[in-house]
Each structure stands twice: as C-alpha cells, then as structure tokens.
mmCIF file of C-alpha atoms in Angstrom:
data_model
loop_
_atom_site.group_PDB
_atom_site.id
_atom_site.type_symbol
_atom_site.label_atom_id
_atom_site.label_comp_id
_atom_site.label_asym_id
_atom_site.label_seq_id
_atom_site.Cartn_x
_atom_site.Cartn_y
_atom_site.Cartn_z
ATOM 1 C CA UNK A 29 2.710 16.173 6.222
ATOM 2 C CA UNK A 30 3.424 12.830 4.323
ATOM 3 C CA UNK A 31 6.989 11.346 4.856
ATOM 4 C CA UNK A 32 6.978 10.355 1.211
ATOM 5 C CA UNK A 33 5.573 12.817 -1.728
ATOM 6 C CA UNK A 34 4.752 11.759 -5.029
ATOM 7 C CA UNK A 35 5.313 13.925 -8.067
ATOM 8 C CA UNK A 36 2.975 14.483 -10.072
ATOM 9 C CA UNK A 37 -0.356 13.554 -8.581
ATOM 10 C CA UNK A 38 -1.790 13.053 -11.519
ATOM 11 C CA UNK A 39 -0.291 12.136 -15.353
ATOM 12 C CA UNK A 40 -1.915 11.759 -18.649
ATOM 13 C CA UNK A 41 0.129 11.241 -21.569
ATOM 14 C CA UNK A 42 -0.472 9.586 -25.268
ATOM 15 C CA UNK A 43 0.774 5.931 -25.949
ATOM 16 C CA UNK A 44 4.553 5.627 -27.121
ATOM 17 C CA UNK A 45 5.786 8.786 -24.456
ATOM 18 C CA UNK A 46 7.933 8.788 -22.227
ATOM 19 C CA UNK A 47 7.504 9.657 -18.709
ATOM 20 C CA UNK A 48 9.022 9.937 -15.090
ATOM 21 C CA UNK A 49 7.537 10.280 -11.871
ATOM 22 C CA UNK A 50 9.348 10.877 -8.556
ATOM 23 C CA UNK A 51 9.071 9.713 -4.797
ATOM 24 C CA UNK A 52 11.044 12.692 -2.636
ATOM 25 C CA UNK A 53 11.560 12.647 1.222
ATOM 26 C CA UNK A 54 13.490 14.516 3.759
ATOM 27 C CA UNK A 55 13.978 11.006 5.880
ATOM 28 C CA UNK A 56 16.845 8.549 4.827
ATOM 29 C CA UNK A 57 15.168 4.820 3.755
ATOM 30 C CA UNK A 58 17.126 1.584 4.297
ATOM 31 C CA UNK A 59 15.241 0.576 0.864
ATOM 32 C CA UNK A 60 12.118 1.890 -0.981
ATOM 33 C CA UNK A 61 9.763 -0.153 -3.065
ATOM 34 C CA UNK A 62 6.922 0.654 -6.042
ATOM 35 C CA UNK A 63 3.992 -0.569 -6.325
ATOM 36 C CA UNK A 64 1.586 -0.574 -9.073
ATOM 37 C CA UNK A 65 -2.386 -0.509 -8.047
ATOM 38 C CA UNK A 66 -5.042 -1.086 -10.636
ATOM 39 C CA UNK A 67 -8.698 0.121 -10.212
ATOM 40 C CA UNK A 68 -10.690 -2.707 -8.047
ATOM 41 C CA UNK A 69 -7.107 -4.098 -7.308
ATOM 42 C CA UNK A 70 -4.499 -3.836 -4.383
ATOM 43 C CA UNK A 71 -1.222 -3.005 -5.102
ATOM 44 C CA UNK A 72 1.539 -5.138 -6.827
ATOM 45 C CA UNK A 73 4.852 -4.845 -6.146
ATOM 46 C CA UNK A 74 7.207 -3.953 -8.766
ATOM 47 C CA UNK A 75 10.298 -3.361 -7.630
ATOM 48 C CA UNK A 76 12.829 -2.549 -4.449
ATOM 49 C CA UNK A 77 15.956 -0.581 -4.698
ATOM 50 C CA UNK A 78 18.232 -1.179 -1.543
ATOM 51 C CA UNK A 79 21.526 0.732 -2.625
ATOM 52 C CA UNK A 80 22.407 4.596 -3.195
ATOM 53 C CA UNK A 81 22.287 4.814 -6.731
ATOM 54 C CA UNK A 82 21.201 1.993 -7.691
ATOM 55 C CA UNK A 83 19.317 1.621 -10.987
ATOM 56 C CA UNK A 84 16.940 -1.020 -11.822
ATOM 57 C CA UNK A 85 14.877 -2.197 -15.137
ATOM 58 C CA UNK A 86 12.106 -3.872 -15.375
ATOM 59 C CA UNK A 87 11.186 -4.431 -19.151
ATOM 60 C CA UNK A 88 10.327 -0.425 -20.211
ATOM 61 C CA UNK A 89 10.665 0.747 -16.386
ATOM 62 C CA UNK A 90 13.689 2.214 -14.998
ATOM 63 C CA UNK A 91 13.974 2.615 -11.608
ATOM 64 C CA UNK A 92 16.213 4.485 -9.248
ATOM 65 C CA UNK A 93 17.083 5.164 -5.493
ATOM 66 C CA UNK A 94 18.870 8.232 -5.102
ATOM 67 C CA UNK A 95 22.544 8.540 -3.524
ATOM 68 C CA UNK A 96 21.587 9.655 -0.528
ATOM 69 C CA UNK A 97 18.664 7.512 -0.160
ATOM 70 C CA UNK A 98 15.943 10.048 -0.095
ATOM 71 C CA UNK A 99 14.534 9.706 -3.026
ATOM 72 C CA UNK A 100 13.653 7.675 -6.029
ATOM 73 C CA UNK A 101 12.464 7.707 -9.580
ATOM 74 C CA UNK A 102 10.645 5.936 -11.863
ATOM 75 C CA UNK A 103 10.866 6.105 -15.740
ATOM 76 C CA UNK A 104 8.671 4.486 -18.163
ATOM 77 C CA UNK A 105 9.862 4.459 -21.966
ATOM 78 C CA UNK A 106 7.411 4.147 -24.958
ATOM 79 C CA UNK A 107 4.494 4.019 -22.504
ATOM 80 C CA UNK A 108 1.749 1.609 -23.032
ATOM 81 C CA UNK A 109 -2.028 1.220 -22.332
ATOM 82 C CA UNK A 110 -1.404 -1.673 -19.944
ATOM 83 C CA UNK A 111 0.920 1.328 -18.075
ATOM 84 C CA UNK A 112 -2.044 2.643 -17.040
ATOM 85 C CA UNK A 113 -2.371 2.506 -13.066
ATOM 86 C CA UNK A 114 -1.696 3.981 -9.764
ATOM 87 C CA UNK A 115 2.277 4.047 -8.624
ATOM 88 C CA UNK A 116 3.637 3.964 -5.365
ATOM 89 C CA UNK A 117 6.375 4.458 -3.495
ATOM 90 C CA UNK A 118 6.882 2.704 -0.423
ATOM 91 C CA UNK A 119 9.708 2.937 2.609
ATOM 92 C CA UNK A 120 10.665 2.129 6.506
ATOM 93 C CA UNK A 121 12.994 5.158 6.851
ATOM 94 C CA UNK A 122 16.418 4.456 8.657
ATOM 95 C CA UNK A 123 16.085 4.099 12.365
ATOM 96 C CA UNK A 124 12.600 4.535 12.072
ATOM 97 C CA UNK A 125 9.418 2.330 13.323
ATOM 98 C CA UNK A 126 9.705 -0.903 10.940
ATOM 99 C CA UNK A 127 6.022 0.834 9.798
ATOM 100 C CA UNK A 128 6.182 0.785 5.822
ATOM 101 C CA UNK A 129 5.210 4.067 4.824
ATOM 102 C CA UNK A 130 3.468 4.776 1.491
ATOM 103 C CA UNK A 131 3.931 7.704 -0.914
ATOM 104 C CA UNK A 132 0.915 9.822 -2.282
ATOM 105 C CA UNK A 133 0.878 8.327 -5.616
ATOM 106 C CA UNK A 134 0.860 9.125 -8.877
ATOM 107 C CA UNK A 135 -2.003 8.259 -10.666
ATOM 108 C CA UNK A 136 -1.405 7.398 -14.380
ATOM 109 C CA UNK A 137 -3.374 7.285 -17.982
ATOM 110 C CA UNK A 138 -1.684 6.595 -20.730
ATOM 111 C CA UNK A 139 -4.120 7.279 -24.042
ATOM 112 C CA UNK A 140 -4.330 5.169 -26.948
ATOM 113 C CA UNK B 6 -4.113 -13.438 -7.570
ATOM 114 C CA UNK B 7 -1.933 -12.386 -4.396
ATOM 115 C CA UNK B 8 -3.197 -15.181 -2.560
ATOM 116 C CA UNK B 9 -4.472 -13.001 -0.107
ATOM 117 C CA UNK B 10 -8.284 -13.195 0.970
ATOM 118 C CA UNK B 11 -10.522 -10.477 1.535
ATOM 119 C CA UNK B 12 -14.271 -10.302 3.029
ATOM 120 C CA UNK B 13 -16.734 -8.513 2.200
ATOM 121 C CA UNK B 14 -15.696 -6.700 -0.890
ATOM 122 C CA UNK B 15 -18.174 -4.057 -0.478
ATOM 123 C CA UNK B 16 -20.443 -2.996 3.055
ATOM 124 C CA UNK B 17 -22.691 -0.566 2.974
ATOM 125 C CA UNK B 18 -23.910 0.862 6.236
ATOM 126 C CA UNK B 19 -24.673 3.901 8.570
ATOM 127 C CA UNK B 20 -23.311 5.941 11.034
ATOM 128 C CA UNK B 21 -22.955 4.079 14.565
ATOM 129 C CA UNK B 22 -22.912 1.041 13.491
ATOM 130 C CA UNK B 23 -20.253 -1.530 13.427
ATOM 131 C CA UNK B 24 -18.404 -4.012 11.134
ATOM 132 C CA UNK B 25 -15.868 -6.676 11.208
ATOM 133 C CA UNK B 26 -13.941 -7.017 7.720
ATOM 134 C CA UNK B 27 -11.802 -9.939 7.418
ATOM 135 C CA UNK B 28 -8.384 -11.441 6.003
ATOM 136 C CA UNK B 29 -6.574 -14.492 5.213
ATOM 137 C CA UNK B 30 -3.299 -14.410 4.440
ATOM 138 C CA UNK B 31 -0.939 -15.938 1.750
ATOM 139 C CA UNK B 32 -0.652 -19.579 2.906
ATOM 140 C CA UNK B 33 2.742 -19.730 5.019
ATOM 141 C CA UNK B 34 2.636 -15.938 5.620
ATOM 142 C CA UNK B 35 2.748 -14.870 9.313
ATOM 143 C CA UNK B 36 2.241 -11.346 9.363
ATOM 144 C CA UNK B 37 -0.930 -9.598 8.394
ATOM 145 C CA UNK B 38 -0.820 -5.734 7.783
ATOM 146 C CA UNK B 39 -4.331 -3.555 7.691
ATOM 147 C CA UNK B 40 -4.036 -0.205 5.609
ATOM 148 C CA UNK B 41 -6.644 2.482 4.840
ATOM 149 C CA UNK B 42 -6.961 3.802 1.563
ATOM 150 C CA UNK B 43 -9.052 7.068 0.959
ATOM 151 C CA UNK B 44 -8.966 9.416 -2.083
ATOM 152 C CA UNK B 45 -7.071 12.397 -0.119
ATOM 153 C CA UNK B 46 -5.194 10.114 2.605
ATOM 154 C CA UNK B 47 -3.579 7.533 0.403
ATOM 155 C CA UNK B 48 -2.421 4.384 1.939
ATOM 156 C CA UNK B 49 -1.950 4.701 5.486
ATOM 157 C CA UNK B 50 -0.937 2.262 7.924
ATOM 158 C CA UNK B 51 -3.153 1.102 10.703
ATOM 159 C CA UNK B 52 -1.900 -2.122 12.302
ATOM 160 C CA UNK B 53 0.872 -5.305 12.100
ATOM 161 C CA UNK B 54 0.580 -8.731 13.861
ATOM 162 C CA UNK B 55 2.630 -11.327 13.221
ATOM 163 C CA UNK B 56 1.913 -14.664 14.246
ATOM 164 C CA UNK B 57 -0.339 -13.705 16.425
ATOM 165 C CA UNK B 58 0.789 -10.902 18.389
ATOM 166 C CA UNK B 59 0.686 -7.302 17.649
ATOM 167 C CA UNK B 60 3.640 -6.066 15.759
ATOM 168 C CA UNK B 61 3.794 -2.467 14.784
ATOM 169 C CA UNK B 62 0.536 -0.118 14.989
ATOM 170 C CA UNK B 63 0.037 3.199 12.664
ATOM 171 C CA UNK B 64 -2.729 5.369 13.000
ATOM 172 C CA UNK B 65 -5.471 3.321 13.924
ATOM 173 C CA UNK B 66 -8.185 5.512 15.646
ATOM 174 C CA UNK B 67 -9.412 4.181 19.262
ATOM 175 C CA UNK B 68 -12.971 2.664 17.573
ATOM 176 C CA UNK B 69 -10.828 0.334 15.383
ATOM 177 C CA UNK B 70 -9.227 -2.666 16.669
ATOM 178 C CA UNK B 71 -7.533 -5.602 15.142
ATOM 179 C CA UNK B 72 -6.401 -9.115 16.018
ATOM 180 C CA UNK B 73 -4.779 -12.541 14.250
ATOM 181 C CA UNK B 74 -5.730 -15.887 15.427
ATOM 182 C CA UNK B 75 -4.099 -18.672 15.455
ATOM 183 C CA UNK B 76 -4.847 -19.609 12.249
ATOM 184 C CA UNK B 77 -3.104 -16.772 11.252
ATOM 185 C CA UNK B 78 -6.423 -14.822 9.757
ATOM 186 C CA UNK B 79 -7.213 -11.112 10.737
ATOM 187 C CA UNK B 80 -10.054 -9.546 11.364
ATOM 188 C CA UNK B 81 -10.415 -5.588 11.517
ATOM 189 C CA UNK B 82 -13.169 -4.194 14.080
ATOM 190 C CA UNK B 83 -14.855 -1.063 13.242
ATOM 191 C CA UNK B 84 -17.093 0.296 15.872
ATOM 192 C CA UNK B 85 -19.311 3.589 16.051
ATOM 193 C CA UNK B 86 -18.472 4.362 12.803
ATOM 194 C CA UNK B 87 -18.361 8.109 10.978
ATOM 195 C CA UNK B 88 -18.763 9.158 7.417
ATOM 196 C CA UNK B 89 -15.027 9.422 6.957
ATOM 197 C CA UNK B 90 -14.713 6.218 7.824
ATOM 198 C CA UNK B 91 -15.624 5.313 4.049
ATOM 199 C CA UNK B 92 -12.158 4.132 3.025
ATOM 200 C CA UNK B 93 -10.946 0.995 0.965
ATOM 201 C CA UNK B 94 -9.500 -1.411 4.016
ATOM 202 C CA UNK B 95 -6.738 -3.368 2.271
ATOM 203 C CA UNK B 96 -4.873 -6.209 4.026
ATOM 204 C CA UNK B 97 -1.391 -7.359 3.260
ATOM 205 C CA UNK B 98 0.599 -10.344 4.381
ATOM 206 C CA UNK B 99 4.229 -11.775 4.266
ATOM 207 C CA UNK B 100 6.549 -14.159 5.384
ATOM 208 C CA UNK B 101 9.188 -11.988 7.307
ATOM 209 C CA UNK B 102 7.903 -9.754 10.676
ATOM 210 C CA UNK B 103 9.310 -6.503 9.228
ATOM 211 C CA UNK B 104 7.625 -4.771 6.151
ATOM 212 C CA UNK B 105 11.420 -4.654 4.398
ATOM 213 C CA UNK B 106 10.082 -7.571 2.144
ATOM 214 C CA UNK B 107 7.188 -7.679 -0.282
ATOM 215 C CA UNK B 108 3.695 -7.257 1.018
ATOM 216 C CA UNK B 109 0.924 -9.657 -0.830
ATOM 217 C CA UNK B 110 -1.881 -7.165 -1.079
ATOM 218 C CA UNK B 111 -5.990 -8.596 -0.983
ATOM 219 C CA UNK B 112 -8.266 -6.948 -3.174
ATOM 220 C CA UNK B 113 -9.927 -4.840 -0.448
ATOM 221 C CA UNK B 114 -12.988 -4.415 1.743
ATOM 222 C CA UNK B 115 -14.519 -1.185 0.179
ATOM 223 C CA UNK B 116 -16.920 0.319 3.185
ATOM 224 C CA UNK B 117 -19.756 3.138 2.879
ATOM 225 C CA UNK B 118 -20.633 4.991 5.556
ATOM 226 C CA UNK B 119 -24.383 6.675 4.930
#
C-alpha cells in the first residue's frame, strides 16, 4: 500500500479548464511538497506547504495542505499546454524515518 | 538544469549482468538520494548518504548497493540483474541531511533489462 495516493491517476482536459488533483494519506506529514516531472526530465519542485491549512499560489496553481496535515491539493486555473506533466506529492510523515516518500502521481494532458 | 549530473542516460543490457550508474551532485550539496522510478511503482526510495556516510536506506533490494566518495559523487551498483529491474534510476541531491528541503533531481539513468 502507498503512504501517499494520488487522485486521479490520470487527467486529460482541454486548454482554459480548470482542474484539481489530490494527495490523501492516513499518516500525519510535518510538510508535503509537489513536484512537477516532464517526459525525459526529473522532477522539479514546485512548492512546500508546512502549516495546517495553509494555502499557497504559484501564478495559476493553488496549493493546499489540509488541517490535519494528511492531505493536500492542488488546483490549476485556466490550464495551459505548458501544464502538461506528471505531479507529485511528496512527504516525511511525523515521527517517521526522515525517508521522503512520494505519491503515485497524477499524470496530466492538457489539449490545445 | 538542476545542476545535478547523471551517467549513462540510457544502458541497455541482459539478465545477470551488472552496472554501475553514476551521480554528481549540485556543487555544495552533501547529500545524494537514489530513487527508482517504474511505470506501476512510482518513485520509490532506495538509499541517502550524506557526506559520505549512509544516511537513510528505502527499499533497496540486497543486489543493489550504493556509496558517496569523498568528492561527494554517488555511484549506484546493480548486480545480477532481473527484467524488473528496468526502472528510470534518478538521483537527487541537497544541501541539508534530511529530505525536509528541496531535492535537485538529475535527468536519470534509464536501464533495460533484455
């Protein structure tokens, strides 16, 4: 079983949607991070939320940690080619190993 | 460019055999990380050192095996190796010892197994 589950596996929406995909766990993270990964690429990091609640943008991305740090979401308004990648959530749950744990991922297309 | 170097990009090879993929961190960075990506397995963790010295260690299988020099490069050791063994091999590095920070990702060692 995977510590951190993506939802959904896979996404294909037209250009100018709008679109959220979710990082869920049953373990409590100190922080959690996404990543972006492009084909022939490693991943990038994007962003890390540390607090309960806390909501982050980054240009048409909105991300958030959930209040009990479990989970997290990502939103992406008016969704652009460029968009187009893996996402991926990333953790070292509370009292846990100091081993950064990676979610399934959510592979993206966004359609021209 | 993450400023992270990987070698080979691609190795092609059979069943038994072994290979050595290799990794040079982010100048000033003294922990390397080794993850396996696979279509169904994701990213999984494998192996930490930092500066030198093994830090953390995931689910590296017995064959594998890992160490940093003092230069601070990696190498990964893959020894009598199996068809699911095909995997991208990414390496990561940063400046702090725990994995709270950002990891600096290479571009990956993409191994076939025939």
């Amino acid at each position: 079983t995977q510590l951190l589950e993506q939802s959904p596996q896979f996404l294909s929406i037209q250009e100018g949607e709008n679109l959220t995909v979710y990082c869920n766990s049953s373990s409590v993270f100190s922080s959690l991070q996404w990543y972006r990964q492009e084909p022939g690429e490693g991943p990038v990091l994007l962003v890390t939320v540390v607090t309960g609640g806390e909501v982050k943008k980054l240009k048409r991305l909105t991300f958030q940690f959930g209040d009990a740090r479990k989970d997290s979401s990502l939103h992406i308004t008016a969704a652009q080619p460029g968009d187009t990648g893996l996402y991926l959530c990333a953790g070292v749950p509370l009292g846990g190993n100091e081993k950064l744990t990676f979610g399934t991922g959510t592979r993206l297309t966004i359609i021209p | 460019d993450s400023g992270v170097t990987q070698t080979p990009k691609h190795l092609i090879t059979a069943t038994g055999q072994r290979v050595t993929l290799r990794c040079s961190p982010r100048s000033g960075d003294l922990s390397v990380y080794w993850y396996q990506q696979s279509l169904d397995q994701g990213l999984q963790f494998l192996i930490q050192y930092y500066n030198g010295e093994e830090r953390a260690k995931g689910n590296i299988l017995e064959r594998f095996s890992a160490q940093q020099f003092p230069d601070l490069h990696s190498e990964l050791n893959l020894s009598s190796l199996e068809l699911g063994d095909s995997a991208l091999y990414f390496c990561a590095s940063s400046v702090i010892p725990t994995p709270t920070g950002e990891l600096f990702f290479g571009e990956g060692s993409r191994l076939t197994v025939l």
